[in-house]
């Protein structure tokens, strides 16, 4: 229902403002397809599916670091965010597999793989991606101590994602102290922050419907003055606000909450569910300051990880939801 509402609202706003909803529709389809594939693979191969997803993510990031056939965008607003997102999802899959497997040697090997993915991110030049992978790895280790506090863990993840989104919104609205603003500008670049200012300005122009999907590049002054611009504000919540209004932001938040809710209700052990939630929260943080969700690979990967971590293995012993051992 949430994904259907996202698709339907993009069509409505596109019809009103002559927008181009194809990108939103493709992203919704990618998440749905990834989630369905993850549920199927997770039911048949509860451990191997997670391990294969991790290795596939590393292979994609290493063999095709741009993850797109489109033109290269001037750094740092290019494809680095998508590469970081794929590696974060791969780290989450490896850590989930480590908690799902029973053999100590295999568990150690999968955690070494997660560390290797973190190092790979640094080698590929994604310092932020490496830090996000480290955060997922540490969160996974901490999840082992929260077997009976699943709800508290997911509440913490929700608050973390809300804090990052709120900070981005405050920066876009020039509502942060000057010292912090200067520091963030050094990390995020002036160009990105100007794009955020434009997005918030467009959101204020039509808070109900936005300016229409795919139209930010046409109406943004900063994007028009940038060589090789991809026409995006490099922030998923701000892009939704600018192009689809308040309802678009609410639907984006609802999609993220749906993923966390399905993980909270997952029949898999708590460390597996919390680790997947930590990876998706890290992805949300990356998407809040970049254009990671503009890449189909990332959308499919997010849905796939959520599906793998919420699937009920066919060999399930039928005990109630909790921390039963993986088959």
mmCIF file of C-alpha atoms in Angstrom:
data_model
loop_
_atom_site.group_PDB
_atom_site.id
_atom_site.type_symbol
_atom_site.label_atom_id
_atom_site.label_comp_id
_atom_site.label_asym_id
_atom_site.label_seq_id
_atom_site.Cartn_x
_atom_site.Cartn_y
_atom_site.Cartn_z
ATOM 1 C CA UNK A 1 0.000 0.000 0.000
ATOM 2 C CA UNK A 2 2.822 2.415 0.856
ATOM 3 C CA UNK A 3 4.714 1.769 -2.373
ATOM 4 C CA UNK A 4 1.478 1.995 -4.354
ATOM 5 C CA UNK A 5 0.729 5.348 -2.735
ATOM 6 C CA UNK A 6 4.233 6.586 -3.642
ATOM 7 C CA UNK A 7 3.687 5.620 -7.269
ATOM 8 C CA UNK A 8 0.179 7.074 -7.384
ATOM 9 C CA UNK A 9 1.177 10.409 -5.831
ATOM 10 C CA UNK A 10 4.062 10.823 -8.274
ATOM 11 C CA UNK A 11 1.595 10.386 -11.153
ATOM 12 C CA UNK A 12 -0.771 12.959 -9.648
ATOM 13 C CA UNK A 13 1.915 15.599 -9.115
ATOM 14 C CA UNK A 14 3.346 14.902 -12.578
ATOM 15 C CA UNK A 15 -0.059 15.398 -14.171
ATOM 16 C CA UNK A 16 -0.575 18.724 -12.381
ATOM 17 C CA UNK A 17 2.839 20.188 -13.207
ATOM 18 C CA UNK A 18 3.760 18.293 -16.382
ATOM 19 C CA UNK A 19 6.506 16.402 -14.550
ATOM 20 C CA UNK A 20 8.354 13.200 -15.362
ATOM 21 C CA UNK A 21 7.444 10.442 -12.858
ATOM 22 C CA UNK A 22 9.436 7.684 -14.581
ATOM 23 C CA UNK A 23 12.320 7.871 -12.092
ATOM 24 C CA UNK A 24 10.023 7.534 -9.085
ATOM 25 C CA UNK A 25 8.084 4.691 -10.670
ATOM 26 C CA UNK A 26 11.312 2.859 -11.492
ATOM 27 C CA UNK A 27 12.561 3.275 -7.908
ATOM 28 C CA UNK A 28 9.286 1.944 -6.492
ATOM 29 C CA UNK A 29 9.381 -1.020 -8.853
ATOM 30 C CA UNK A 30 13.028 -1.687 -7.957
ATOM 31 C CA UNK A 31 12.320 -1.757 -4.219
ATOM 32 C CA UNK A 32 9.292 -4.003 -4.678
ATOM 33 C CA UNK A 33 11.166 -6.399 -6.970
ATOM 34 C CA UNK A 34 14.172 -6.539 -4.646
ATOM 35 C CA UNK A 35 11.955 -7.175 -1.625
ATOM 36 C CA UNK A 36 10.051 -9.979 -3.368
ATOM 37 C CA UNK A 37 13.293 -11.598 -4.554
ATOM 38 C CA UNK A 38 14.734 -11.317 -1.060
ATOM 39 C CA UNK A 39 11.717 -12.990 0.540
ATOM 40 C CA UNK A 40 11.948 -15.881 -1.922
ATOM 41 C CA UNK A 41 15.727 -16.333 -1.631
ATOM 42 C CA UNK A 42 15.622 -15.900 2.142
ATOM 43 C CA UNK A 43 13.025 -18.626 2.482
ATOM 44 C CA UNK A 44 14.995 -21.098 0.383
ATOM 45 C CA UNK A 45 18.572 -20.119 1.301
ATOM 46 C CA UNK A 46 18.423 -18.145 4.569
ATOM 47 C CA UNK A 47 22.220 -17.927 4.996
ATOM 48 C CA UNK A 48 23.604 -18.414 1.500
ATOM 49 C CA UNK A 49 21.273 -15.745 0.120
ATOM 50 C CA UNK A 50 22.702 -13.138 2.493
ATOM 51 C CA UNK A 51 26.281 -14.175 1.713
ATOM 52 C CA UNK A 52 25.645 -14.043 -2.035
ATOM 53 C CA UNK A 53 24.100 -10.577 -1.691
ATOM 54 C CA UNK A 54 27.186 -9.332 0.151
ATOM 55 C CA UNK A 55 29.588 -10.692 -2.469
ATOM 56 C CA UNK A 56 27.469 -9.325 -5.301
ATOM 57 C CA UNK A 57 27.519 -5.858 -3.740
ATOM 58 C CA UNK A 58 31.303 -5.886 -3.474
ATOM 59 C CA UNK A 59 31.643 -7.098 -7.052
ATOM 60 C CA UNK A 60 29.349 -4.345 -8.349
ATOM 61 C CA UNK A 61 31.192 -1.614 -6.445
ATOM 62 C CA UNK A 62 34.633 -2.857 -7.470
ATOM 63 C CA UNK A 63 33.941 -3.741 -11.100
ATOM 64 C CA UNK A 64 31.614 -0.845 -11.910
ATOM 65 C CA UNK A 65 32.355 1.929 -9.408
ATOM 66 C CA UNK A 66 30.120 4.409 -11.225
ATOM 67 C CA UNK A 67 27.105 2.080 -11.155
ATOM 68 C CA UNK A 68 25.640 3.972 -14.072
ATOM 69 C CA UNK A 69 26.174 4.468 -17.775
ATOM 70 C CA UNK A 70 25.289 8.159 -17.505
ATOM 71 C CA UNK A 71 27.730 11.057 -17.681
ATOM 72 C CA UNK A 72 30.144 11.598 -14.810
ATOM 73 C CA UNK A 73 29.074 14.411 -12.505
ATOM 74 C CA UNK A 74 31.668 16.752 -11.070
ATOM 75 C CA UNK A 75 32.989 15.417 -7.736
ATOM 76 C CA UNK A 76 31.904 15.166 -5.011
ATOM 77 C CA UNK A 77 28.354 15.213 -6.367
ATOM 78 C CA UNK A 78 28.911 12.246 -8.622
ATOM 79 C CA UNK A 79 28.397 8.527 -8.096
ATOM 80 C CA UNK A 80 30.335 8.194 -4.823
ATOM 81 C CA UNK A 81 27.132 8.139 -2.805
ATOM 82 C CA UNK A 82 25.763 5.203 -4.794
ATOM 83 C CA UNK A 83 29.011 3.252 -4.383
ATOM 84 C CA UNK A 84 28.991 3.923 -0.644
ATOM 85 C CA UNK A 85 25.348 2.842 -0.411
ATOM 86 C CA UNK A 86 25.980 -0.455 -2.209
ATOM 87 C CA UNK A 87 28.945 -1.223 0.056
ATOM 88 C CA UNK A 88 26.912 -0.384 3.160
ATOM 89 C CA UNK A 89 24.177 -2.780 2.057
ATOM 90 C CA UNK A 90 26.819 -5.429 1.321
ATOM 91 C CA UNK A 91 28.276 -4.964 4.806
ATOM 92 C CA UNK A 92 24.825 -5.352 6.303
ATOM 93 C CA UNK A 93 24.218 -8.550 4.336
ATOM 94 C CA UNK A 94 27.556 -10.030 5.444
ATOM 95 C CA UNK A 95 26.870 -9.193 9.093
ATOM 96 C CA UNK A 96 23.342 -10.612 8.856
ATOM 97 C CA UNK A 97 24.758 -13.830 7.399
ATOM 98 C CA UNK A 98 27.276 -13.993 10.246
ATOM 99 C CA UNK A 99 24.467 -13.896 12.812
ATOM 100 C CA UNK A 100 22.342 -16.389 10.859
ATOM 101 C CA UNK A 101 25.042 -19.054 10.476
ATOM 102 C CA UNK A 102 25.706 -21.498 13.318
ATOM 103 C CA UNK A 103 29.274 -22.642 12.587
ATOM 104 C CA UNK A 104 31.810 -20.438 14.471
ATOM 105 C CA UNK A 105 34.361 -20.645 11.648
ATOM 106 C CA UNK A 106 31.860 -19.463 9.038
ATOM 107 C CA UNK A 107 30.660 -16.697 11.345
ATOM 108 C CA UNK A 108 34.224 -15.447 11.743
ATOM 109 C CA UNK A 109 34.794 -15.628 7.989
ATOM 110 C CA UNK A 110 31.672 -13.582 7.269
ATOM 111 C CA UNK A 111 32.726 -10.928 9.749
ATOM 112 C CA UNK A 112 36.132 -10.780 8.127
ATOM 113 C CA UNK A 113 34.282 -10.273 4.833
ATOM 114 C CA UNK A 114 32.420 -7.334 6.402
ATOM 115 C CA UNK A 115 35.728 -5.804 7.498
ATOM 116 C CA UNK A 116 37.064 -6.366 3.989
ATOM 117 C CA UNK A 117 34.091 -4.491 2.525
ATOM 118 C CA UNK A 118 34.817 -1.578 4.844
ATOM 119 C CA UNK A 119 38.444 -1.536 3.654
ATOM 120 C CA UNK A 120 37.265 -1.772 0.039
ATOM 121 C CA UNK A 121 35.210 1.376 0.520
ATOM 122 C CA UNK A 122 38.323 3.212 1.733
ATOM 123 C CA UNK A 123 40.378 1.894 -1.193
ATOM 124 C CA UNK A 124 37.740 3.114 -3.642
ATOM 125 C CA UNK A 125 38.089 6.576 -2.127
ATOM 126 C CA UNK A 126 34.773 6.635 -0.266
ATOM 127 C CA UNK A 127 35.736 7.805 3.214
ATOM 128 C CA UNK A 128 32.108 8.390 4.140
ATOM 129 C CA UNK A 129 31.188 4.957 2.835
ATOM 130 C CA UNK A 130 33.946 3.357 4.885
ATOM 131 C CA UNK A 131 32.714 5.157 8.005
ATOM 132 C CA UNK A 132 29.148 4.048 7.311
ATOM 133 C CA UNK A 133 30.290 0.443 6.844
ATOM 134 C CA UNK A 134 32.146 0.650 10.162
ATOM 135 C CA UNK A 135 28.988 1.984 11.828
ATOM 136 C CA UNK A 136 26.963 -0.940 10.463
ATOM 137 C CA UNK A 137 29.597 -3.430 11.621
ATOM 138 C CA UNK A 138 29.698 -1.967 15.138
ATOM 139 C CA UNK A 139 25.903 -1.825 15.284
ATOM 140 C CA UNK A 140 25.781 -5.485 14.285
ATOM 141 C CA UNK A 141 28.125 -6.441 17.106
ATOM 142 C CA UNK A 142 26.050 -4.405 19.552
ATOM 143 C CA UNK A 143 22.866 -6.085 18.290
ATOM 144 C CA UNK A 144 24.071 -9.333 19.820
ATOM 145 C CA UNK A 145 23.495 -7.787 23.255
ATOM 146 C CA UNK A 146 19.949 -6.652 22.432
ATOM 147 C CA UNK A 147 18.271 -10.007 21.852
ATOM 148 C CA UNK A 148 15.419 -9.104 24.193
ATOM 149 C CA UNK A 149 15.246 -5.399 23.326
ATOM 150 C CA UNK A 150 14.305 -5.465 19.654
ATOM 151 C CA UNK A 151 11.792 -2.613 19.911
ATOM 152 C CA UNK A 152 14.291 -0.353 21.683
ATOM 153 C CA UNK A 153 16.870 -1.031 18.996
ATOM 154 C CA UNK A 154 14.523 -0.055 16.180
ATOM 155 C CA UNK A 155 13.399 3.014 18.084
ATOM 156 C CA UNK A 156 17.039 4.087 18.257
ATOM 157 C CA UNK A 157 17.473 3.554 14.513
ATOM 158 C CA UNK A 158 14.387 5.637 13.778
ATOM 159 C CA UNK A 159 15.632 8.468 15.993
ATOM 160 C CA UNK A 160 19.051 8.371 14.307
ATOM 161 C CA UNK A 161 17.554 8.691 10.826
ATOM 162 C CA UNK A 162 15.256 11.478 12.037
ATOM 163 C CA UNK A 163 18.207 13.380 13.495
ATOM 164 C CA UNK A 164 20.167 13.214 10.223
ATOM 165 C CA UNK A 165 17.163 14.351 8.199
ATOM 166 C CA UNK A 166 16.482 17.175 10.632
ATOM 167 C CA UNK A 167 20.083 18.364 10.393
ATOM 168 C CA UNK A 168 19.923 18.402 6.585
ATOM 169 C CA UNK A 169 16.674 20.353 6.722
ATOM 170 C CA UNK A 170 18.178 22.837 9.181
ATOM 171 C CA UNK A 171 21.223 23.365 6.956
ATOM 172 C CA UNK A 172 18.981 23.926 3.946
ATOM 173 C CA UNK A 173 16.980 26.487 5.906
ATOM 174 C CA UNK A 174 20.087 28.247 7.273
ATOM 175 C CA UNK A 175 18.949 27.406 10.799
ATOM 176 C CA UNK A 176 22.251 26.089 12.182
ATOM 177 C CA UNK A 177 24.921 28.086 14.041
ATOM 178 C CA UNK A 178 27.445 29.821 11.824
ATOM 179 C CA UNK A 179 30.385 27.757 13.044
ATOM 180 C CA UNK A 180 28.597 24.477 12.360
ATOM 181 C CA UNK A 181 27.430 25.768 8.975
ATOM 182 C CA UNK A 182 31.010 26.596 7.952
ATOM 183 C CA UNK A 183 32.225 23.183 9.098
ATOM 184 C CA UNK A 184 29.473 21.356 7.204
ATOM 185 C CA UNK A 185 30.106 23.435 4.102
ATOM 186 C CA UNK A 186 33.703 22.272 4.135
ATOM 187 C CA UNK A 187 32.578 18.653 4.231
ATOM 188 C CA UNK A 188 29.580 18.840 1.902
ATOM 189 C CA UNK A 189 30.788 21.613 -0.467
ATOM 190 C CA UNK A 190 29.116 24.935 -1.096
ATOM 191 C CA UNK A 191 27.511 23.665 -4.292
ATOM 192 C CA UNK A 192 25.587 20.919 -2.524
ATOM 193 C CA UNK A 193 24.308 23.283 0.170
ATOM 194 C CA UNK A 194 23.176 25.770 -2.475
ATOM 195 C CA UNK A 195 21.235 22.968 -4.149
ATOM 196 C CA UNK A 196 19.574 22.282 -0.800
ATOM 197 C CA UNK A 197 18.639 25.960 -0.474
ATOM 198 C CA UNK A 198 17.052 25.857 -3.930
ATOM 199 C CA UNK A 199 15.121 22.691 -3.059
ATOM 200 C CA UNK A 200 13.696 24.221 0.101
ATOM 201 C CA UNK A 201 12.786 27.390 -1.795
ATOM 202 C CA UNK A 202 10.912 25.353 -4.410
ATOM 203 C CA UNK A 203 9.175 23.409 -1.645
ATOM 204 C CA UNK A 204 7.907 26.667 -0.165
ATOM 205 C CA UNK A 205 6.613 27.715 -3.585
ATOM 206 C CA UNK A 206 4.082 24.867 -3.640
ATOM 207 C CA UNK A 207 4.086 22.953 -0.377
ATOM 208 C CA UNK A 208 1.082 20.828 -1.307
ATOM 209 C CA UNK A 209 2.094 19.389 -4.684
ATOM 210 C CA UNK A 210 5.680 20.500 -5.269
ATOM 211 C CA UNK A 211 6.933 21.521 -8.687
ATOM 212 C CA UNK A 212 6.535 18.077 -10.241
ATOM 213 C CA UNK A 213 8.774 14.978 -10.430
ATOM 214 C CA UNK A 214 11.952 15.482 -12.433
ATOM 215 C CA UNK A 215 11.613 19.277 -12.675
ATOM 216 C CA UNK A 216 14.122 20.377 -10.047
ATOM 217 C CA UNK A 217 16.922 20.720 -12.608
ATOM 218 C CA UNK A 218 14.799 23.056 -14.737
ATOM 219 C CA UNK A 219 13.892 25.416 -11.886
ATOM 220 C CA UNK A 220 17.022 25.376 -9.723
ATOM 221 C CA UNK A 221 19.351 28.325 -10.280
ATOM 222 C CA UNK A 222 22.338 26.429 -8.895
ATOM 223 C CA UNK A 223 21.724 23.395 -11.093
ATOM 224 C CA UNK A 224 21.400 25.610 -14.166
ATOM 225 C CA UNK A 225 24.764 27.235 -13.463
ATOM 226 C CA UNK A 226 26.551 23.912 -12.841
ATOM 227 C CA UNK A 227 28.422 22.115 -15.611
ATOM 228 C CA UNK A 228 27.323 18.491 -16.095
ATOM 229 C CA UNK A 229 24.558 18.795 -13.501
ATOM 230 C CA UNK A 230 22.360 15.757 -12.968
ATOM 231 C CA UNK A 231 19.390 17.978 -12.109
ATOM 232 C CA UNK A 232 18.985 16.679 -8.552
ATOM 233 C CA UNK A 233 19.357 18.403 -5.163
ATOM 234 C CA UNK A 234 21.397 15.496 -3.748
ATOM 235 C CA UNK A 235 19.100 14.919 -0.809
ATOM 236 C CA UNK A 236 16.202 12.484 -1.004
ATOM 237 C CA UNK A 237 13.903 14.230 1.527
ATOM 238 C CA UNK A 238 14.575 17.674 0.036
ATOM 239 C CA UNK A 239 13.995 16.355 -3.483
ATOM 240 C CA UNK A 240 10.674 14.898 -2.394
ATOM 241 C CA UNK A 241 9.716 18.185 -0.745
ATOM 242 C CA UNK A 242 10.636 20.229 -3.814
ATOM 243 C CA UNK A 243 9.103 17.954 -6.440
ATOM 244 C CA UNK A 244 6.192 16.279 -4.620
ATOM 245 C CA UNK A 245 5.428 18.528 -1.665
ATOM 246 C CA UNK A 246 4.689 17.594 1.927
ATOM 247 C CA UNK A 247 2.776 14.478 0.922
ATOM 248 C CA UNK A 248 5.827 13.224 -0.968
ATOM 249 C CA UNK A 249 8.002 13.653 2.130
ATOM 250 C CA UNK A 250 5.441 11.838 4.269
ATOM 251 C CA UNK A 251 5.289 8.949 1.793
ATOM 252 C CA UNK A 252 9.099 8.681 1.698
ATOM 253 C CA UNK A 253 9.161 8.558 5.498
ATOM 254 C CA UNK A 254 6.351 5.996 5.462
ATOM 255 C CA UNK A 255 8.330 3.752 3.100
ATOM 256 C CA UNK A 256 11.328 3.840 5.459
ATOM 257 C CA UNK A 257 9.117 3.186 8.490
ATOM 258 C CA UNK A 258 7.518 0.274 6.638
ATOM 259 C CA UNK A 259 10.931 -1.303 6.136
ATOM 260 C CA UNK A 260 11.779 -0.890 9.833
ATOM 261 C CA UNK A 261 8.378 -2.279 10.830
ATOM 262 C CA UNK A 262 8.763 -5.388 8.677
ATOM 263 C CA UNK A 263 12.184 -5.982 10.207
ATOM 264 C CA UNK A 264 10.790 -5.515 13.718
ATOM 265 C CA UNK A 265 8.166 -8.182 12.947
ATOM 266 C CA UNK A 266 10.710 -10.444 11.251
ATOM 267 C CA UNK A 267 10.815 -14.108 12.331
ATOM 268 C CA UNK A 268 14.596 -14.042 12.008
ATOM 269 C CA UNK A 269 16.765 -13.648 15.145
ATOM 270 C CA UNK A 270 16.956 -10.156 16.633
ATOM 271 C CA UNK A 271 20.645 -9.562 15.681
ATOM 272 C CA UNK A 272 19.800 -10.298 12.034
ATOM 273 C CA UNK A 273 16.826 -7.931 12.031
ATOM 274 C CA UNK A 274 18.669 -5.144 13.858
ATOM 275 C CA UNK A 275 21.720 -5.445 11.614
ATOM 276 C CA UNK A 276 19.582 -5.124 8.497
ATOM 277 C CA UNK A 277 17.848 -2.151 10.103
ATOM 278 C CA UNK A 278 21.201 -0.517 10.855
ATOM 279 C CA UNK A 279 22.290 -0.948 7.221
ATOM 280 C CA UNK A 280 19.058 0.596 5.930
ATOM 281 C CA UNK A 281 19.391 3.460 8.421
ATOM 282 C CA UNK A 282 22.926 4.109 7.183
ATOM 283 C CA UNK A 283 21.551 4.069 3.638
ATOM 284 C CA UNK A 284 18.907 6.610 4.666
ATOM 285 C CA UNK A 285 21.652 8.873 6.049
ATOM 286 C CA UNK A 286 23.634 8.594 2.810
ATOM 287 C CA UNK A 287 20.484 9.322 0.778
ATOM 288 C CA UNK A 288 19.758 12.373 2.934
ATOM 289 C CA UNK A 289 23.029 14.004 1.838
ATOM 290 C CA UNK A 290 23.403 12.533 -1.657
ATOM 291 C CA UNK A 291 21.653 11.079 -4.688
ATOM 292 C CA UNK A 292 22.096 7.385 -3.838
ATOM 293 C CA UNK A 293 18.403 6.579 -4.326
ATOM 294 C CA UNK A 294 18.618 7.825 -7.921
ATOM 295 C CA UNK A 295 20.441 4.586 -8.813
ATOM 296 C CA UNK A 296 18.333 1.496 -9.465
ATOM 297 C CA UNK A 297 21.084 -0.750 -8.074
ATOM 298 C CA UNK A 298 20.738 0.869 -4.659
ATOM 299 C CA UNK A 299 16.933 0.649 -4.627
ATOM 300 C CA UNK A 300 17.022 -3.028 -5.571
ATOM 301 C CA UNK A 301 19.698 -3.688 -2.945
ATOM 302 C CA UNK A 302 17.687 -2.031 -0.187
ATOM 303 C CA UNK A 303 14.612 -4.085 -1.005
ATOM 304 C CA UNK A 304 16.676 -7.254 -1.349
ATOM 305 C CA UNK A 305 18.320 -6.874 2.081
ATOM 306 C CA UNK A 306 14.971 -6.149 3.726
ATOM 307 C CA UNK A 307 13.425 -9.186 2.043
ATOM 308 C CA UNK A 308 16.269 -11.505 3.027
ATOM 309 C CA UNK A 309 16.134 -10.334 6.641
ATOM 310 C CA UNK A 310 12.344 -10.738 6.926
ATOM 311 C CA UNK A 311 11.890 -14.050 5.111
ATOM 312 C CA UNK A 312 10.680 -17.060 7.078
ATOM 313 C CA UNK A 313 12.917 -20.018 6.173
ATOM 314 C CA UNK A 314 11.026 -22.996 4.744
ATOM 315 C CA UNK A 315 12.760 -25.211 7.305
ATOM 316 C CA UNK A 316 11.325 -23.058 10.144
ATOM 317 C CA UNK A 317 10.575 -25.146 13.217
ATOM 318 C CA UNK A 318 7.317 -23.281 13.836
ATOM 319 C CA UNK A 319 8.241 -21.708 17.156
ATOM 320 C CA UNK A 320 6.957 -18.173 17.851
ATOM 321 C CA UNK A 321 8.910 -15.119 16.713
ATOM 322 C CA UNK A 322 12.109 -14.654 18.657
ATOM 323 C CA UNK A 323 15.725 -15.640 18.598
ATOM 324 C CA UNK A 324 15.553 -19.211 17.404
ATOM 325 C CA UNK A 325 18.691 -20.523 15.701
ATOM 326 C CA UNK A 326 18.888 -20.357 11.947
ATOM 327 C CA UNK A 327 18.383 -23.686 10.109
#
